[in-house]
PDB file of C-alpha atoms and ligand atoms in Angstrom:
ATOM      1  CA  UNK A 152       5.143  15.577  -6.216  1.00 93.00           C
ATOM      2  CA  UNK A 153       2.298  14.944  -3.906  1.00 98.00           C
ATOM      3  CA  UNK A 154      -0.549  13.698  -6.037  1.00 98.00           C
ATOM      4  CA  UNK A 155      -3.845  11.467  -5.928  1.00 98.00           C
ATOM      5  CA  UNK A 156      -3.448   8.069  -7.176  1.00 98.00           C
ATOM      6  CA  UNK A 157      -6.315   8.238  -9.542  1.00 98.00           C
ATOM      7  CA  UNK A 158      -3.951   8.740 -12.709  1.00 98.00           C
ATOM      8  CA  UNK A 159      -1.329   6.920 -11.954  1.00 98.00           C
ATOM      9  CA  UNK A 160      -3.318   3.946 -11.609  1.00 98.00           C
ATOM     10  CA  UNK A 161      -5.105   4.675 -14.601  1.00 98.00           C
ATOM     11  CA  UNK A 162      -2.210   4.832 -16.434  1.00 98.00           C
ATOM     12  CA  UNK A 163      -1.067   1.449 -14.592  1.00 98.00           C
ATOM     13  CA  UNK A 164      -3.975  -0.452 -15.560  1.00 98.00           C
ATOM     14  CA  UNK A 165      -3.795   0.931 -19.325  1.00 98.00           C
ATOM     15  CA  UNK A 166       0.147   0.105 -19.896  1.00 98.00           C
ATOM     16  CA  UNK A 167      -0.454  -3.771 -17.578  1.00 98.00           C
ATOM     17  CA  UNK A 168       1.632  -2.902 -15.161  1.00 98.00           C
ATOM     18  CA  UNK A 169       1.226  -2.292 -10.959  1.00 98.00           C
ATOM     19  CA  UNK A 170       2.187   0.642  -8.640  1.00 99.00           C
ATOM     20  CA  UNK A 171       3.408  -0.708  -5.575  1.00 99.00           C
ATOM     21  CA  UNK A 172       1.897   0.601  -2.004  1.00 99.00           C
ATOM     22  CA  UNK A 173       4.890   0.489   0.589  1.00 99.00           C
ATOM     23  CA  UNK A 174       3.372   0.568   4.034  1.00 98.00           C
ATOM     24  CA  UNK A 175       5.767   3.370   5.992  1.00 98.00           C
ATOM     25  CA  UNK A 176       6.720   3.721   9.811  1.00 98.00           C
ATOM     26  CA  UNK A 177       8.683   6.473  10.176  1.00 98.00           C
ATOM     27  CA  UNK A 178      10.925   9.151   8.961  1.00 98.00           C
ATOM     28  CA  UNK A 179      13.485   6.702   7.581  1.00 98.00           C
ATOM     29  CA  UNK A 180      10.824   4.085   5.694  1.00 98.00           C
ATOM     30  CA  UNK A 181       9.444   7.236   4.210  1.00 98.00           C
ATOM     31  CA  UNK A 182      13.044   8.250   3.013  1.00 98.00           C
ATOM     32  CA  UNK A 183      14.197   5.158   2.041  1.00 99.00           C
ATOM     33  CA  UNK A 184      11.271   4.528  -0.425  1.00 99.00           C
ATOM     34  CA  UNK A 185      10.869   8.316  -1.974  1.00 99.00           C
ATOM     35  CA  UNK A 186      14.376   7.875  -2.996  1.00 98.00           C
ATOM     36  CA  UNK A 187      14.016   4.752  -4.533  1.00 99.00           C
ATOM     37  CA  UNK A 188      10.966   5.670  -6.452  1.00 99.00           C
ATOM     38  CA  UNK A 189      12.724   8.992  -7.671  1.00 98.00           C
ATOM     39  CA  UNK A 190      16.094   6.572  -8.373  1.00 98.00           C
ATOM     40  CA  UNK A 191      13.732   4.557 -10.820  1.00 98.00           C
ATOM     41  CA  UNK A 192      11.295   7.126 -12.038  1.00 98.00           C
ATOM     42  CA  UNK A 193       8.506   5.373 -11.170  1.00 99.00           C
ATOM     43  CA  UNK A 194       5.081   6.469  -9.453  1.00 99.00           C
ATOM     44  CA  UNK A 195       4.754   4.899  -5.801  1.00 99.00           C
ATOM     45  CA  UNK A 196       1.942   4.776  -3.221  1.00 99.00           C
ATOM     46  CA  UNK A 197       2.757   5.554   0.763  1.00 99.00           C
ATOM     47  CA  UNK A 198       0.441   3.459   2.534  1.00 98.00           C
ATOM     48  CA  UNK A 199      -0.406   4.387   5.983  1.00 98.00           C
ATOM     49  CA  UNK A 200      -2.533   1.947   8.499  1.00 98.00           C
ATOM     50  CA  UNK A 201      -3.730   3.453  11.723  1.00 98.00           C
ATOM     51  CA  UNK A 202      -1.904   1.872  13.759  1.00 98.00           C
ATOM     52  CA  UNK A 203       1.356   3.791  12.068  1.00 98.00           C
ATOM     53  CA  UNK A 204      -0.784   6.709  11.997  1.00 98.00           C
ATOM     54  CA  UNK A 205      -1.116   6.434  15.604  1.00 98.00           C
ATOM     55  CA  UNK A 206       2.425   5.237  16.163  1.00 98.00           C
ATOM     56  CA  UNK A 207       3.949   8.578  14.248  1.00 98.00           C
ATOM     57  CA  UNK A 208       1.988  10.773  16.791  1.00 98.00           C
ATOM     58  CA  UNK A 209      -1.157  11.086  14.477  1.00 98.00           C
ATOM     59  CA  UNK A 210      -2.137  11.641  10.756  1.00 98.00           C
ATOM     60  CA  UNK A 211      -1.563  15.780  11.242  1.00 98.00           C
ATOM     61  CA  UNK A 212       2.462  14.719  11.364  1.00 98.00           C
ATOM     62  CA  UNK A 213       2.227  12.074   8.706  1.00 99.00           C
ATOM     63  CA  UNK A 214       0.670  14.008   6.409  1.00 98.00           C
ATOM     64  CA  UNK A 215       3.389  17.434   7.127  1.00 98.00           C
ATOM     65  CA  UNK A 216       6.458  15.115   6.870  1.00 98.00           C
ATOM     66  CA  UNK A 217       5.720  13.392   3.887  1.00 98.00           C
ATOM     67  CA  UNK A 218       4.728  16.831   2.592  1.00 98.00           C
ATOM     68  CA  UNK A 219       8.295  18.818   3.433  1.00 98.00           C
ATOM     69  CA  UNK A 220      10.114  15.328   2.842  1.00 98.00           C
ATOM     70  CA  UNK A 221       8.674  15.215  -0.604  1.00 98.00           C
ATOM     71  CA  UNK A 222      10.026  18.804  -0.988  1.00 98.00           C
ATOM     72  CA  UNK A 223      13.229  18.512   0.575  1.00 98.00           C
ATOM     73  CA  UNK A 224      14.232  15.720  -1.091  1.00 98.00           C
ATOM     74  CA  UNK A 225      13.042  17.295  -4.499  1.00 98.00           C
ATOM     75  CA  UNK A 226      11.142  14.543  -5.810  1.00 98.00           C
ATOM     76  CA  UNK A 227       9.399  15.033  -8.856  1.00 98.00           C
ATOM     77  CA  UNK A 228       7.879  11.610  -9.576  1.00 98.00           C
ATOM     78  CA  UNK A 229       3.860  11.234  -8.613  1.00 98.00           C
ATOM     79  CA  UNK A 230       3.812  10.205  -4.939  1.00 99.00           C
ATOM     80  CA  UNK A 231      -0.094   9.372  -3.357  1.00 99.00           C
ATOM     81  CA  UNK A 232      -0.268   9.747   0.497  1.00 99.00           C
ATOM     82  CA  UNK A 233      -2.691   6.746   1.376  1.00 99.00           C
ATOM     83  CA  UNK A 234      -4.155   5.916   4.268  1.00 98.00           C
ATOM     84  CA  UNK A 235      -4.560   2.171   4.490  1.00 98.00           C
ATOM     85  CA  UNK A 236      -7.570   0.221   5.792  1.00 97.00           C
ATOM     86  CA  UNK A 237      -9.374   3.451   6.957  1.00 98.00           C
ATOM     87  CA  UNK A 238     -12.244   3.317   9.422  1.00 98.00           C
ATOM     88  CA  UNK A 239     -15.165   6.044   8.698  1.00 98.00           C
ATOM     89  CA  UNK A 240     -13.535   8.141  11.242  1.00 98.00           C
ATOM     90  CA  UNK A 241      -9.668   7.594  10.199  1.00 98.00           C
ATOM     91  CA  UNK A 242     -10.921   8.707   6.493  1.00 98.00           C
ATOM     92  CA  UNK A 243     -12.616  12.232   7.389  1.00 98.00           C
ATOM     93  CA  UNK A 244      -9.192  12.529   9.750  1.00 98.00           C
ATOM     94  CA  UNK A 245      -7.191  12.044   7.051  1.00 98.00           C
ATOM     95  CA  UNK A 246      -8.933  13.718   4.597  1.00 98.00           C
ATOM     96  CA  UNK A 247      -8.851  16.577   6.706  1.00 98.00           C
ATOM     97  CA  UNK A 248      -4.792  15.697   7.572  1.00 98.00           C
ATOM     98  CA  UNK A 249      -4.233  16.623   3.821  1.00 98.00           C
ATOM     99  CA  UNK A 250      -3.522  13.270   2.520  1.00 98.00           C
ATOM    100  CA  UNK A 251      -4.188  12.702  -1.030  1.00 98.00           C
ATOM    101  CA  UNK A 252      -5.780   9.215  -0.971  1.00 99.00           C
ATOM    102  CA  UNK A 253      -7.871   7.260   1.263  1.00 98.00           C
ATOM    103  CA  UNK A 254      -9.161   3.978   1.258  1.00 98.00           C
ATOM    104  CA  UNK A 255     -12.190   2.892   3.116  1.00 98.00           C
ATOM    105  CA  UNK A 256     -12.252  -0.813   4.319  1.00 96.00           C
ATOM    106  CA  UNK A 257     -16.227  -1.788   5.123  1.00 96.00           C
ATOM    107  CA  UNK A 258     -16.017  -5.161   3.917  1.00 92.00           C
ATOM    108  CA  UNK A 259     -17.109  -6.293   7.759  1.00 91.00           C
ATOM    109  CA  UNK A 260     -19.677  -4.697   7.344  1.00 95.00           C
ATOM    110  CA  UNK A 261     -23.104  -6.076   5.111  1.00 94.00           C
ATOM    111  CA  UNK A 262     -22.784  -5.160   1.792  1.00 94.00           C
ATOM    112  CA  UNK A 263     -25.904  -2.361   2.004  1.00 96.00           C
ATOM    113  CA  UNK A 264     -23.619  -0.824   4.674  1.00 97.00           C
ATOM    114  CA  UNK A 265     -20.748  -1.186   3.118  1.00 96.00           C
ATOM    115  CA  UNK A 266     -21.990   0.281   0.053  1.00 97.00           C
ATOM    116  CA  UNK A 267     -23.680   3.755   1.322  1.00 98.00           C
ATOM    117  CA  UNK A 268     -20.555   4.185   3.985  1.00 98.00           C
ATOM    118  CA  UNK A 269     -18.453   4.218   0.497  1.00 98.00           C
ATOM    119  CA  UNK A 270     -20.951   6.235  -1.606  1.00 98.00           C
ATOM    120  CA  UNK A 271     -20.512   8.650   1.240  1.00 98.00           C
ATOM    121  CA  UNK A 272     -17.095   9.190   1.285  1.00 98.00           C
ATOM    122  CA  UNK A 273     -16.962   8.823  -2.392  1.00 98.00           C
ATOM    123  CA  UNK A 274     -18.241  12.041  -2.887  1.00 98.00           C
ATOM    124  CA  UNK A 275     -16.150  13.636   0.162  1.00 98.00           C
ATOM    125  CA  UNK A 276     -12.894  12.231  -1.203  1.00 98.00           C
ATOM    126  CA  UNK A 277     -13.893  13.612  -4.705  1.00 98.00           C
ATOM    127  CA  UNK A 278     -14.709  17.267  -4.134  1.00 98.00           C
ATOM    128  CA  UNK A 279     -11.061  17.307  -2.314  1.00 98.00           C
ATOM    129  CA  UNK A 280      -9.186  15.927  -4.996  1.00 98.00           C
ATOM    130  CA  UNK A 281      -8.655  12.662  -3.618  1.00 98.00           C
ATOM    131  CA  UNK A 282      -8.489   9.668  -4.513  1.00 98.00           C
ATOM    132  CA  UNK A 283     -10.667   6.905  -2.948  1.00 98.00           C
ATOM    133  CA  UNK A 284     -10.178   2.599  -2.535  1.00 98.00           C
ATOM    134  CA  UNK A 285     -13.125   0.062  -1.452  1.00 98.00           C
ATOM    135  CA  UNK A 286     -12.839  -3.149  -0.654  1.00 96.00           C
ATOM    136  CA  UNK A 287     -14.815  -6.266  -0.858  1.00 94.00           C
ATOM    137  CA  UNK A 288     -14.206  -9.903   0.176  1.00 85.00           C
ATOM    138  CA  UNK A 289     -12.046  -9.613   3.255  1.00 78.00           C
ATOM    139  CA  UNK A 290      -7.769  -9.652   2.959  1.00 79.00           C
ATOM    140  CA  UNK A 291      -6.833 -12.535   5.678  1.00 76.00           C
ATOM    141  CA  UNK A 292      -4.397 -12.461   7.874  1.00 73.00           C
ATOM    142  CA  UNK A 293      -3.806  -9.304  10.480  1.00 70.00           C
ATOM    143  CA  UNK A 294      -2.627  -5.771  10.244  1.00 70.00           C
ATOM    144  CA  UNK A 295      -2.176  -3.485  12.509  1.00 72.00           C
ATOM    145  CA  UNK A 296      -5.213  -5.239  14.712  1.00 69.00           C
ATOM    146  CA  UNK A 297      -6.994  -5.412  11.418  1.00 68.00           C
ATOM    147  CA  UNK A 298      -7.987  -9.568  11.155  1.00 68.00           C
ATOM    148  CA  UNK A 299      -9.534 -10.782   8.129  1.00 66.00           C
ATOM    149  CA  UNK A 300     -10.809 -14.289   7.361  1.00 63.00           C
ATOM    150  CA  UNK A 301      -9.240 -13.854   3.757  1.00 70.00           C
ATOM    151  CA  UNK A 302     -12.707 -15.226   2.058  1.00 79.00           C
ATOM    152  CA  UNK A 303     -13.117 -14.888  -1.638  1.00 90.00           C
ATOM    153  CA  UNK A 304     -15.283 -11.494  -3.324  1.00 94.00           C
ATOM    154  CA  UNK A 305     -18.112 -11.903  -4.838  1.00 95.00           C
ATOM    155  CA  UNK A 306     -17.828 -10.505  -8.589  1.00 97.00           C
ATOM    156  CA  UNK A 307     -21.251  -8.877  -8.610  1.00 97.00           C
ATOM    157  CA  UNK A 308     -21.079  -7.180  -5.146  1.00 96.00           C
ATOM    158  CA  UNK A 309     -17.589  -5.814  -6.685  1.00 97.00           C
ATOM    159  CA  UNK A 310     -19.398  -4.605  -9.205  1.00 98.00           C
ATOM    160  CA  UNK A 311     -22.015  -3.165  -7.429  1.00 97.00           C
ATOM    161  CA  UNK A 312     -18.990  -0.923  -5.379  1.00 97.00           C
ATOM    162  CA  UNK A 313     -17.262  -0.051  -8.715  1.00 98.00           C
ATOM    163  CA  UNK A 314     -20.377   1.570  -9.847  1.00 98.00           C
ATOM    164  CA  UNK A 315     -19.983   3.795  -7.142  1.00 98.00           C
ATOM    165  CA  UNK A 316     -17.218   5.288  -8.936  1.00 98.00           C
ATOM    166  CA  UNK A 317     -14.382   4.161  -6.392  1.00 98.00           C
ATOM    167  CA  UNK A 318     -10.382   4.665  -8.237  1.00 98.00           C
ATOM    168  CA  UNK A 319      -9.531   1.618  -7.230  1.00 98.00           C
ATOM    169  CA  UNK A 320     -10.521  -1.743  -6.122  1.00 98.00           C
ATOM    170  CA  UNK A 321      -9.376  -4.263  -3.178  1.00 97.00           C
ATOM    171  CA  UNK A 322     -11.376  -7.446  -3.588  1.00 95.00           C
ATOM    172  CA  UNK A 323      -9.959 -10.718  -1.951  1.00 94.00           C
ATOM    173  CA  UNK A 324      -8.800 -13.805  -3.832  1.00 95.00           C
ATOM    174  CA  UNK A 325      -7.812 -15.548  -1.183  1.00 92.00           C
ATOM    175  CA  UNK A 326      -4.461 -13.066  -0.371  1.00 93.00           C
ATOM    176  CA  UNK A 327      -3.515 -12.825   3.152  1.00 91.00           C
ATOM    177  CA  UNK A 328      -1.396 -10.038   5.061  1.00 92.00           C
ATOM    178  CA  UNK A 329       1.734 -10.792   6.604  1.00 92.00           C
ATOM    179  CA  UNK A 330       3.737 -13.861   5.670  1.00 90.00           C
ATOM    180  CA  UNK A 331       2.270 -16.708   3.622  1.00 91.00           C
ATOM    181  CA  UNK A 332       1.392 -20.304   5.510  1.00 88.00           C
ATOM    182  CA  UNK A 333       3.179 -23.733   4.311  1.00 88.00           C
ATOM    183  CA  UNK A 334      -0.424 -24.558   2.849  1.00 87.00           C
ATOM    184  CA  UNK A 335      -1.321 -21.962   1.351  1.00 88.00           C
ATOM    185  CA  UNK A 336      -3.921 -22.544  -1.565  1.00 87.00           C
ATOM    186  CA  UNK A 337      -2.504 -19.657  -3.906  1.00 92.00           C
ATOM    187  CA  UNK A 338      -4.449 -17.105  -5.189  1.00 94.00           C
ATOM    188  CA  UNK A 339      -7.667 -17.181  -6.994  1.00 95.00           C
ATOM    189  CA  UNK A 340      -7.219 -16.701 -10.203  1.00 97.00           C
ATOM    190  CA  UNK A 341     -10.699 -17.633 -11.765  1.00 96.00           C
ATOM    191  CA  UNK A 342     -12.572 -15.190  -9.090  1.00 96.00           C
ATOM    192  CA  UNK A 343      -9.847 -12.577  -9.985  1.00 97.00           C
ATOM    193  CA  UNK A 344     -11.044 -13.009 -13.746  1.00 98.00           C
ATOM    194  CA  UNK A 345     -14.528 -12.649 -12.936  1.00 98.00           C
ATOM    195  CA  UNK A 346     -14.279  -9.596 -11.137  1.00 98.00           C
ATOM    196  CA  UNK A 347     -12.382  -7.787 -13.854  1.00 98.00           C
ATOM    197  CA  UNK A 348     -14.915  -9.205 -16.508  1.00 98.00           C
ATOM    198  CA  UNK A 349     -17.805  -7.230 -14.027  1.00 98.00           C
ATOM    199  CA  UNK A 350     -15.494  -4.646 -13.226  1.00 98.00           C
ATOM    200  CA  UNK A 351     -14.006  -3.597 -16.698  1.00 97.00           C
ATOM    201  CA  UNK A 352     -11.174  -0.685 -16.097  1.00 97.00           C
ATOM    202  CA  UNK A 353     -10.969  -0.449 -12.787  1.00 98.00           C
ATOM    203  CA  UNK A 354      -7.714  -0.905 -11.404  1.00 98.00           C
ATOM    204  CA  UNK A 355      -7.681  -3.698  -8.883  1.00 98.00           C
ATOM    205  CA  UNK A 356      -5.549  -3.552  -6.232  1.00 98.00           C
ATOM    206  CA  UNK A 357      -4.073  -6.626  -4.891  1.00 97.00           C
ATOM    207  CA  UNK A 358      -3.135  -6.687  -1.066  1.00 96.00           C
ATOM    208  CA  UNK A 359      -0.934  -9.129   1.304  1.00 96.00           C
ATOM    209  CA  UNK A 360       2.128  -8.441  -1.677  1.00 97.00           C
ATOM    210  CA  UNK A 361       4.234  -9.851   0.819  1.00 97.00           C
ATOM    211  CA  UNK A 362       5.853 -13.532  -0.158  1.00 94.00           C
ATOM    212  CA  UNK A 363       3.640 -14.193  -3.496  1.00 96.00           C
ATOM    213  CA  UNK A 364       5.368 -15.940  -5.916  1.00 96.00           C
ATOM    214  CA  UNK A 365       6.676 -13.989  -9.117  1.00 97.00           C
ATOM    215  CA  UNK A 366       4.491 -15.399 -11.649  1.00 97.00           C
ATOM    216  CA  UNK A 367       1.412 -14.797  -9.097  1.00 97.00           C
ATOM    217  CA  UNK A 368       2.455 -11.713  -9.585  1.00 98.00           C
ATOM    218  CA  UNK A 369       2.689 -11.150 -13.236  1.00 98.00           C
ATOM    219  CA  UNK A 370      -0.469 -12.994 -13.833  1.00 98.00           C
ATOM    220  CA  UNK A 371      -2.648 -11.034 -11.620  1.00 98.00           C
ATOM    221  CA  UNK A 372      -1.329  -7.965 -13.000  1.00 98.00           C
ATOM    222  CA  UNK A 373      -2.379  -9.731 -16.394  1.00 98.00           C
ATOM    223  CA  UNK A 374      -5.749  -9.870 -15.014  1.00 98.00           C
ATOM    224  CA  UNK A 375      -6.084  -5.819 -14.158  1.00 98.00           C
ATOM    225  CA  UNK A 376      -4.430  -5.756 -10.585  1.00 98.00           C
ATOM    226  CA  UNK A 377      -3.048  -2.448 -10.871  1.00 98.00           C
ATOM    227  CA  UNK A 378      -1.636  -1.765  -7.312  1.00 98.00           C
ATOM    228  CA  UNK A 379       0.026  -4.322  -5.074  1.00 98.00           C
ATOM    229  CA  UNK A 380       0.482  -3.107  -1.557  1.00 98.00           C
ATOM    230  CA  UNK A 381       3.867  -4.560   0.372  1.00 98.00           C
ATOM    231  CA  UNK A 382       4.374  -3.955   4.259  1.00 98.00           C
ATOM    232  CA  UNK A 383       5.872  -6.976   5.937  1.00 97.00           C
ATOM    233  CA  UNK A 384       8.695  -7.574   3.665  1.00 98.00           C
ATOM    234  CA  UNK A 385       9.908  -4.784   4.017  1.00 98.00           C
ATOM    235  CA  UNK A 386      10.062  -5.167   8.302  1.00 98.00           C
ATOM    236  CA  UNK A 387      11.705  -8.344   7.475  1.00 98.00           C
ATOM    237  CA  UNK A 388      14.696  -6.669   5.217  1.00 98.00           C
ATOM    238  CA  UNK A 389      14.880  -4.042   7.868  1.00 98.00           C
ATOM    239  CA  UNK A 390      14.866  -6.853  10.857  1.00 98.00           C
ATOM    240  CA  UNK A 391      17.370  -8.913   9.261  1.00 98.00           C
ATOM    241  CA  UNK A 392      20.035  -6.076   7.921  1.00 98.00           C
ATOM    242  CA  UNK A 393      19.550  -4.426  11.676  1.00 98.00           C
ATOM    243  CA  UNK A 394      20.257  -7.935  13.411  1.00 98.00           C
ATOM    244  CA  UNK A 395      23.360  -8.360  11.102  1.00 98.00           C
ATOM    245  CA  UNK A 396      24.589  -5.338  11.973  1.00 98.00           C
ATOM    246  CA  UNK A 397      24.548  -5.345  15.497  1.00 98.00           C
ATOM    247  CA  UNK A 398      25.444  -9.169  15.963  1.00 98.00           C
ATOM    248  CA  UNK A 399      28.398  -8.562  13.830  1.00 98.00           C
ATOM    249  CA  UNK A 400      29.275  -5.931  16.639  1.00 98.00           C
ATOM    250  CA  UNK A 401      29.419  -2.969  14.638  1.00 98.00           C
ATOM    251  CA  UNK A 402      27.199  -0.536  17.186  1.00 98.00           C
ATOM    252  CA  UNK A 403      30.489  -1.448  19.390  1.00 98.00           C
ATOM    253  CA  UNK A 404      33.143  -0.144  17.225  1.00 98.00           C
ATOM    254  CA  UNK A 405      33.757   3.684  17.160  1.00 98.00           C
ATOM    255  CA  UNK A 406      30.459   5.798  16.524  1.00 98.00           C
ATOM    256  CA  UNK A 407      28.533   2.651  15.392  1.00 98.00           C
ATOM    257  CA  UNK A 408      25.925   3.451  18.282  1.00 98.00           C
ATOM    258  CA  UNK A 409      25.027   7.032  16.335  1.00 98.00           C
ATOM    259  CA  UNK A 410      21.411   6.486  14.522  1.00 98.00           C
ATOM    260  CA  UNK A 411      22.146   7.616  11.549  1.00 98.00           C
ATOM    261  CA  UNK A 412      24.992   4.449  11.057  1.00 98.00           C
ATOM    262  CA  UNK A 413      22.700   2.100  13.609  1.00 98.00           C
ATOM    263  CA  UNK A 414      19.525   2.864  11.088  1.00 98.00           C
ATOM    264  CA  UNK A 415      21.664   3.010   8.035  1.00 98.00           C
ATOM    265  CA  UNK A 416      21.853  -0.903   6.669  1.00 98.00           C
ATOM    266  CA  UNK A 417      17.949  -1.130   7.257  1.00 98.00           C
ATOM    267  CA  UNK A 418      17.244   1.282   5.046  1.00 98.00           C
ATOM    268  CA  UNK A 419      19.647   0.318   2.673  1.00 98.00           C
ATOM    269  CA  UNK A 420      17.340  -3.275   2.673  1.00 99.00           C
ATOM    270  CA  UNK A 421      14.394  -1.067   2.515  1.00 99.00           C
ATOM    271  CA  UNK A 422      15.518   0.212  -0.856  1.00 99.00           C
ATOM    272  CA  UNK A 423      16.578  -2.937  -2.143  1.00 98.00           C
ATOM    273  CA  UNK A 424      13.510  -4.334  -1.421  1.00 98.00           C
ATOM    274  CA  UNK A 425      11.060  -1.458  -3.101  1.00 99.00           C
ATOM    275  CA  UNK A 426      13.457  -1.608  -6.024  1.00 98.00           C
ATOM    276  CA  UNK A 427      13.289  -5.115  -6.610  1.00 98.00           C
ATOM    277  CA  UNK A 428       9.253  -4.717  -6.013  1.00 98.00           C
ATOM    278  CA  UNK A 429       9.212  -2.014  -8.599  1.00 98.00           C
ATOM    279  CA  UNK A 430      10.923  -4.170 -11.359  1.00 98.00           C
ATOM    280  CA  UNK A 431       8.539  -6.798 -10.886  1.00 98.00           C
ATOM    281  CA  UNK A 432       5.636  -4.553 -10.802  1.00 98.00           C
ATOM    282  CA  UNK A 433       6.886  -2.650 -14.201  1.00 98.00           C
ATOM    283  CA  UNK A 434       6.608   0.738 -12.703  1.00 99.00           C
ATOM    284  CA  UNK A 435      10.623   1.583 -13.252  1.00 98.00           C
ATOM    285  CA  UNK A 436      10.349   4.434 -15.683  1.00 98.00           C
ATOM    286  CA  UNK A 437       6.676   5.062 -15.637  1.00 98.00           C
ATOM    287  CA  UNK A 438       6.728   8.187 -13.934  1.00 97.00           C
TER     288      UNK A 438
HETATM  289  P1  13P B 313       1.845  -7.460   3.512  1.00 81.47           P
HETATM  290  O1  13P B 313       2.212  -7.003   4.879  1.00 81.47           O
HETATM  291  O2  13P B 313       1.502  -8.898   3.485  1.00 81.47           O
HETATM  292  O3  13P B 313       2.876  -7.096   2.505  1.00 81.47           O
HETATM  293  O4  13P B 313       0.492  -6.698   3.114  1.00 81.47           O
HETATM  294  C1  13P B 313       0.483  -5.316   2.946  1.00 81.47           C
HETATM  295  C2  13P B 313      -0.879  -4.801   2.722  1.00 81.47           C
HETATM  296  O5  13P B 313      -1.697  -5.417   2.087  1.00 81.47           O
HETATM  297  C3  13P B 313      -1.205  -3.465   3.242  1.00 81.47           C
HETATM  298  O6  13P B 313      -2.554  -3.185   3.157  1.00 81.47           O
END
């Protein structure tokens, strides 16, 4: 069931526990992580960047697959269609795409900017249903061409976006896309408090879920992140399932070339992955 993701998160932030956001490529990611969600009754995010946009032919296609896979496949848990780090432009394409989330990333910009480029599309996303994430303090790391220094939010300036009347809030605490460096300092817990105490119910959303440590996770959720957003593991279960499988010869024997066997152990990881995200998150059930 194609929804916005303003209720489940509500719901998520009420009962302390996160929806995940899996990042999808194609037909099989999208697939792979409906069925899983429906398998454990629990709400789930698609996330899309614009680069995968882009990649799938554009957000028209994205938008009518998920839409007839959703139906095909019968699911009947909530299911947002995000798109993920949206420019201005890649918001008002995907509003008009028919997705039922967006999220707006001006934290390059100044704050004043920032602020009345979200207000904006606030209002858009609204009157369509949609829901609508902000961010503040940049995510580090790179996405999809996306780089981010990965500095700290400021509490007040989070406020000050919140008040806008955003669903959902990406601040950084020092999370970072993509695998995790050796020296990594962990994340911020005491800015992570501070923006909650400014920001009261709104559900934070926690980015870079990718490689941080179980009891980061449980004790940011503790502290109101509501929605944790996971791309590059799941390229890394696919990756290593897909190597396995062909270095173990198995494209070689018989049909093992066809797609649907060549595809089929990746997606299997795919699942096992979102499943296992889903139990730590505590969405299993909470559809
Ligand atoms: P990872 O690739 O580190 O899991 O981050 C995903 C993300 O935050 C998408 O916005």
């Amino acid at each position: 069931m194609l929804v916005s993701a303003t209720e489940m998160l509500k719901k998520a932030k009420e009962g302390h526990y996160a929806v995940g956001q899996f990042n999808i490529n194609n037909l099989e990611w999208t697939k792979s992580i409906l069925q899983t969600a429906q398998e454990l009754n629990s709400p789930v995010i698609l996330g899309v960047s614009e680069g995968a946009g882009k990649y799938m032919t554009g957000f028209n296609t994205v938008a009518a697959m998920v839409k007839a896979m959703d139906q095909d496949l019968g699911i009947t848990v909530p299911v947002a269609l995000h798109l993920d780090h949206g420019t201005y432009d890649g918001c008002y394409k995907c509003i008009k795409a028919g997705f039922t989330s967006i999220m707006f990333d001006g934290s390059h910009y100044a704050i004043e900017e920032n602020i009345e480029k979200t207000k904006e599309l606030v209002a858009v996303a609204h009157a369509m249903g949609m829901s609508i994430e902000a961010e503040v303090g940049s995510i580090g790391g790179e996405e999809d061409g996306v780089v981010g220094m990965g500095e700290c939010a400021d509490p007040a300036e989070c406020k000050q976006i919140a008040d806008l009347g955003v669903d959902m809030l990406a601040a950084g605490i020092g999370n970072i896309h993509g695998k995790y460096p050796a020296n990594w300092a962990g994340l911020s817990f005491e800015t992570l408090d501070a923006i909650q105490q400014k920001t009261g119910v709104m559900p934070l959303v926690l980015h870079g879920g990718t490689g941080i440590p179980e009891d980061m996770i449980k004790k940011a959720i503790s502290l109101g992140v509501a929605k944790i957003n996971v791309n590059t593991e799941c390229q890394l279960s696919f990756q290593e399932a897909t190597r396995k499988y062909i270095e173990a010869g198995k494209d070689l024997e018989g049909k093992g070339f066809d797609p649907r066997k060549l595809l089929a152990p990746g997606c299997e990881a795919i699942k096992a992955t979102v499943k296992t995200k889903m139990e730590l998150f505590g969405s299993v059930g909470k559809a």
